[in-house]
Short mmCIF file of C-alpha atoms in Angstrom, two decimals:
data_model
loop_
_atom_site.label_atom_id
_atom_site.label_comp_id
_atom_site.label_asym_id
_atom_site.label_seq_id
_atom_site.Cartn_x
_atom_site.Cartn_y
_atom_site.Cartn_z
CA MET Y 9 132.83 51.68 65.84
CA LYS Y 10 136.69 51.23 66.93
CA ASP Y 11 137.94 50.11 63.07
CA LEU Y 12 135.85 53.52 61.86
CA TYR Y 13 137.26 55.35 63.93
CA ARG Y 14 140.53 54.26 63.86
CA LYS Y 15 139.72 54.45 59.82
CA VAL Y 16 138.15 58.16 59.69
CA GLY Y 17 141.74 59.09 61.03
CA LYS Y 18 143.69 57.32 58.18
CA LEU Y 19 142.08 58.50 55.60
CA ARG Y 20 141.65 61.71 57.28
CA ARG Y 21 145.54 61.71 57.49
CA LYS Y 22 145.75 60.96 53.30
CA LEU Y 23 143.35 63.77 52.64
CA LEU Y 24 145.24 65.86 54.35
CA ARG Y 25 148.95 64.82 52.26
CA ASP Y 26 146.78 64.04 49.14
CA TYR Y 27 143.45 65.61 48.81
CA ASP Y 28 141.09 64.01 45.83
CA ALA Y 29 137.73 63.09 45.66
CA GLU Y 30 137.45 60.13 46.15
CA LYS Y 31 139.47 59.93 49.28
CA LEU Y 32 136.55 62.38 50.98
CA HIS Y 33 134.04 60.00 49.15
CA LYS Y 34 135.28 57.14 51.62
CA LEU Y 35 135.66 59.14 54.81
CA ARG Y 36 131.97 60.23 53.64
CA ILE Y 37 130.41 56.54 53.94
CA ALA Y 38 132.77 55.41 57.30
CA LEU Y 39 131.09 58.53 59.00
CA ARG Y 40 127.59 58.05 57.50
CA ARG Y 41 128.06 53.72 59.01
CA ALA Y 42 129.44 55.02 62.05
CA ARG Y 43 126.07 57.45 62.69
CA GLY Y 44 123.89 54.37 61.30
CA ILE Y 45 125.58 52.46 64.32
CA LEU Y 46 125.15 54.39 66.86
CA ARG Y 47 121.33 55.11 66.18
CA ASN Y 48 120.26 52.44 67.98
CA ARG Y 49 121.81 53.31 70.76
CA THR Y 50 119.92 54.88 73.51
CA GLU Y 51 122.16 56.74 76.61
CA PRO Y 52 122.86 60.53 75.54
CA GLU Y 53 126.75 59.29 75.36
CA ALA Y 54 126.57 57.81 71.67
CA ARG Y 55 122.92 60.63 70.39
CA LEU Y 56 125.88 63.32 71.62
CA LEU Y 57 128.38 61.94 68.97
CA ARG Y 58 125.67 60.30 66.38
CA ASP Y 59 125.13 64.58 66.29
CA GLU Y 60 128.64 65.43 65.91
CA LEU Y 61 129.80 63.50 63.70
CA GLY Y 62 126.89 64.43 62.06
CA LEU Y 63 127.35 67.70 62.34
CA LEU Y 64 131.11 67.09 60.72
CA ALA Y 65 129.53 64.89 57.82
CA ASP Y 66 127.63 68.40 56.99
CA THR Y 67 130.53 70.42 55.88
CA THR Y 68 131.76 68.07 53.22
CA ASN Y 69 128.67 68.45 51.62
CA ALA Y 70 129.47 71.26 49.25
CA ALA Y 71 132.88 70.14 48.17
CA ARG Y 72 131.03 66.33 47.19
CA ASP Y 73 128.17 68.02 45.78
CA TRP Y 74 130.55 70.23 43.36
CA ASP Y 75 133.66 66.56 43.12
CA THR Y 76 130.99 65.01 41.32
CA LEU Y 77 129.34 67.62 39.82
CA VAL Y 78 132.67 68.79 37.41
CA LEU Y 79 133.28 64.71 37.03
CA TYR Y 80 129.94 64.71 35.39
CA ALA Y 81 130.19 68.04 33.29
CA ALA Y 82 133.53 66.32 32.26
CA GLN Y 83 132.01 63.28 31.68
CA HIS Y 84 128.87 64.16 29.45
CA LEU Y 85 129.31 67.40 27.22
CA LYS Y 86 131.92 67.87 24.22
CA SER Y 87 135.00 69.00 25.11
CA GLU Y 88 134.45 72.57 23.22
CA HIS Y 89 130.99 72.83 25.68
CA TYR Y 90 133.45 72.04 28.98
CA ARG Y 91 135.82 74.79 28.46
CA ARG Y 92 132.99 77.10 28.25
CA ILE Y 93 132.29 76.33 32.05
CA GLY Y 94 134.73 74.09 33.66
CA PRO Y 95 136.91 77.13 34.82
CA TRP Y 96 133.41 78.44 36.60
CA LEU Y 97 133.57 74.88 38.10
CA ASP Y 98 136.57 74.12 39.23
CA GLU Y 99 136.53 77.10 41.26
CA GLN Y 100 133.81 76.58 42.89
CA CYS Y 101 135.13 72.95 43.82
CA GLU Y 102 138.14 74.95 44.96
CA SER Y 103 137.14 76.67 47.22
CA ALA Y 104 134.85 73.65 48.79
CA ASP Y 105 137.73 71.68 48.98
CA GLN Y 106 139.33 73.73 50.73
CA ARG Y 107 136.49 74.27 53.33
CA VAL Y 108 136.66 70.69 54.23
CA VAL Y 109 140.60 70.97 54.63
CA ARG Y 110 139.96 73.83 57.22
CA THR Y 111 137.10 71.51 58.58
CA LEU Y 112 139.69 68.57 58.86
CA ARG Y 113 142.64 70.88 60.51
CA SER Y 114 139.86 72.44 62.92
CA GLU Y 115 139.39 72.22 66.57
CA GLN Y 116 135.87 71.30 65.84
CA TRP Y 117 137.11 67.93 63.85
CA ASN Y 118 139.62 67.28 67.13
CA SER Y 119 137.18 67.50 69.96
CA VAL Y 120 134.54 65.06 68.20
CA MET Y 121 137.51 62.02 67.03
CA THR Y 122 138.48 62.82 70.71
CA HIS Y 123 135.22 62.24 71.98
CA TRP Y 124 134.99 59.56 69.58
CA LYS Y 125 137.69 57.18 70.68
CA GLN Y 126 136.58 58.09 74.65
CA TYR Y 127 133.75 56.68 73.52
CA ALA Y 128 135.06 53.63 71.59
CA GLN Y 129 136.73 52.48 74.59
CA THR Y 130 133.75 53.07 76.97
CA LEU Y 131 132.57 50.05 75.05
CA GLU Y 132 136.42 48.32 75.85
CA TYR Y 133 136.49 48.41 79.41
CA ALA Y 134 132.60 46.82 79.26
CA GLY Y 135 133.74 44.55 78.03
CA ALA Y 136 132.47 45.10 74.32
CA ASN Y 137 135.75 45.63 71.92
CA GLY Y 138 134.97 48.65 70.87
CA ILE Y 139 131.49 46.92 68.92
CA LEU Y 140 128.84 47.58 68.03
CA ALA Y 141 126.46 44.46 67.41
CA VAL Y 142 123.75 45.34 65.78
CA GLU Y 143 120.28 43.34 66.72
CA GLU Y 144 117.82 41.75 64.88
CA ASP Y 145 115.29 44.59 66.17
CA ASP Y 146 117.18 47.23 65.07
CA VAL Y 147 116.86 46.02 61.28
CA THR Y 148 113.45 45.72 62.32
CA GLN Y 149 113.29 49.03 62.80
CA ALA Y 150 115.02 49.93 59.90
CA LEU Y 151 113.04 47.68 57.73
CA ALA Y 152 109.50 49.93 58.98
CA ARG Y 153 111.01 52.61 58.33
CA LEU Y 154 111.80 52.12 54.63
CA ALA Y 155 108.35 50.70 54.29
CA GLN Y 156 106.54 53.63 55.46
CA SER Y 157 108.66 56.15 53.91
CA ARG Y 158 108.35 53.61 50.33
CA ASP Y 159 104.43 53.79 51.94
CA ASN Y 160 104.34 57.66 52.34
CA VAL Y 161 105.72 58.51 48.83
CA PHE Y 162 103.09 55.70 46.93
CA ALA Y 163 100.82 58.34 48.24
CA ARG Y 164 102.74 61.62 47.40
CA ASP Y 165 104.93 61.60 45.14
CA GLU Y 166 107.25 64.60 45.74
CA ASP Y 167 110.71 65.42 46.33
CA ALA Y 168 111.07 65.13 50.06
CA GLN Y 169 109.52 61.89 50.02
CA TRP Y 170 111.67 59.86 47.51
CA HIS Y 171 114.51 61.39 49.79
CA LYS Y 172 112.58 59.84 52.66
CA VAL Y 173 113.25 57.29 51.11
CA ARG Y 174 116.57 57.76 50.41
CA ILE Y 175 117.77 58.18 53.72
CA ALA Y 176 115.96 55.04 55.45
CA VAL Y 177 117.47 52.37 52.39
CA LYS Y 178 121.19 54.05 53.31
CA ASP Y 179 120.00 53.27 56.90
CA LEU Y 180 119.09 50.07 56.32
CA ARG Y 181 121.93 48.75 54.35
CA TYR Y 182 124.64 50.13 56.96
CA GLN Y 183 122.45 47.68 59.53
CA LEU Y 184 122.58 45.42 57.66
CA GLU Y 185 126.01 45.41 56.19
CA VAL Y 186 127.26 44.49 60.57
CA TRP Y 187 124.27 42.34 60.78
CA GLU Y 188 125.64 39.16 61.41
CA ALA Y 189 122.56 37.08 60.00
CA ALA Y 190 122.00 39.95 57.05
CA GLN Y 191 121.36 37.69 53.72
CA PRO Y 192 123.04 38.88 50.47
CA ASP Y 193 120.11 39.05 48.33
CA VAL Y 194 119.30 41.80 50.93
CA LEU Y 195 121.74 43.89 50.50
CA ARG Y 196 122.01 43.89 46.96
CA LEU Y 197 118.99 45.04 46.83
CA CYS Y 198 118.86 47.87 48.88
CA LYS Y 199 122.56 48.87 46.84
CA ARG Y 200 120.58 48.90 43.71
CA LEU Y 201 118.00 50.78 45.79
CA GLN Y 202 120.52 53.38 47.11
CA ASP Y 203 121.60 54.29 43.97
CA SER Y 204 119.57 54.63 41.87
CA LEU Y 205 118.14 57.14 44.37
CA GLY Y 206 121.93 58.48 44.98
CA ARG Y 207 122.19 59.24 41.37
CA TRP Y 208 118.77 60.98 41.69
CA HIS Y 209 119.50 62.62 43.32
CA ASP Y 210 123.21 64.46 42.86
CA CYS Y 211 121.05 65.13 39.43
CA VAL Y 212 119.28 67.09 41.42
CA VAL Y 213 121.19 69.13 43.77
CA HIS Y 214 123.74 69.25 40.49
CA ASP Y 215 121.03 71.36 38.26
CA GLN Y 216 120.14 73.21 42.05
CA LEU Y 217 123.66 74.00 41.39
CA LEU Y 218 124.17 75.47 37.48
CA SER Y 219 120.89 77.43 38.27
CA GLY Y 220 122.63 79.72 40.47
CA LEU Y 221 125.84 79.86 36.58
CA VAL Y 222 122.83 80.52 34.62
CA ASP Y 223 121.98 83.59 36.44
CA GLU Y 224 126.17 85.20 36.26
CA VAL Y 225 125.81 84.08 32.16
CA ASP Y 226 125.22 86.68 29.12
CA HIS Y 227 123.34 85.10 27.23
CA ALA Y 228 123.66 87.89 24.69
CA ARG Y 229 127.89 87.73 25.20
CA ASN Y 230 128.44 84.79 25.96
CA PRO Y 231 125.88 82.11 24.19
CA ARG Y 232 128.70 79.30 23.86
CA ALA Y 233 128.63 79.54 27.71
CA SER Y 234 124.95 79.66 27.29
CA LYS Y 235 125.01 76.63 25.25
CA ALA Y 236 127.10 74.20 27.00
CA LEU Y 237 124.59 75.46 30.27
CA ARG Y 238 121.92 74.29 28.95
CA LYS Y 239 122.84 71.23 27.28
CA LEU Y 240 124.22 70.33 30.60
CA ARG Y 241 120.85 70.43 32.63
CA GLN Y 242 119.05 68.88 29.27
CA ARG Y 243 121.36 65.59 30.53
CA LEU Y 244 120.72 66.08 34.36
CA GLU Y 245 116.82 66.17 34.35
CA LYS Y 246 117.08 62.92 31.54
CA ASP Y 247 118.97 60.86 33.44
CA ARG Y 248 117.06 62.62 36.58
CA ILE Y 249 113.99 60.81 34.97
CA ALA Y 250 115.31 57.54 34.25
CA ASN Y 251 116.54 56.95 37.53
CA LEU Y 252 113.81 57.97 39.47
CA ASP Y 253 112.61 55.22 37.66
CA LYS Y 254 114.92 53.07 38.23
CA ALA Y 255 114.37 53.81 41.80
CA ARG Y 256 110.20 52.89 41.25
CA GLU Y 257 110.25 49.47 39.24
CA THR Y 258 112.86 48.69 42.46
CA LEU Y 259 110.25 49.27 45.94
CA SER Y 260 107.72 47.99 43.60
CA GLY Y 261 108.89 44.81 43.09
CA LYS Y 262 108.45 41.49 44.47
CA ALA Y 263 111.93 41.12 45.88
CA MET Y 264 110.96 44.76 47.82
CA ASN Y 265 107.41 44.06 48.59
CA ALA Y 266 108.70 40.90 49.79
CA LEU Y 267 111.32 42.56 52.03
CA LEU Y 268 108.88 45.39 53.26
CA LYS Y 269 105.94 42.50 54.21
CA PRO Y 270 106.91 41.58 57.04
CA ALA Y 271 107.33 45.47 58.49
CA ALA Y 272 104.47 47.00 56.98
#
């Protein structure tokens, strides 16, 4: 926890000095890992800190979504198509990024970081050196949550259920990363599923963002922008289906069956 606290502080300073999407991505990962570790704690202070870190992470969601959409559009649209919608995407991205910067400079951020530092010091005084260990029972519970979410999505193949699988495998992976007995092949399996579901989720969110632009574009007056939007949404739909198929394959494969069978 103390190392993650220091990492988050370092990333905050880097973002304020020179903002970019990759630094924000690393900050979000560090916050999620801290929250994953805190999930195993039952004391009120840990639960409160986990909730506070979650609220901070939530303030970065829009920036992350717009950052990745701009990158996706630049990669998959021809330059003449990107020029038709690029300025609007950049405007939305800049607005979301500025909201993150305001959060990083806010009293809310400072208050949560103070609480985190105090909590890490409490652990250190207790002889834990600021580190929260992940035990076998914690991993077993995370496996059970993934097994349950898998059963649910196989019973009801809906976006809401896939989202729960995505959260469950993300939680399991972060638990395994700090568990001393974790096996590398299990980590790789979780990463493969998490990557597929992460890309699937990006496609879903990106299409939702673009739907707002569709309502603003007058096809009769700006047919080229309308065409660019249509092409981008078609590509997103294609990738959404492909990544969900990959996730289904991983989730129903022999390796995953062997991993989750004891937890079922």
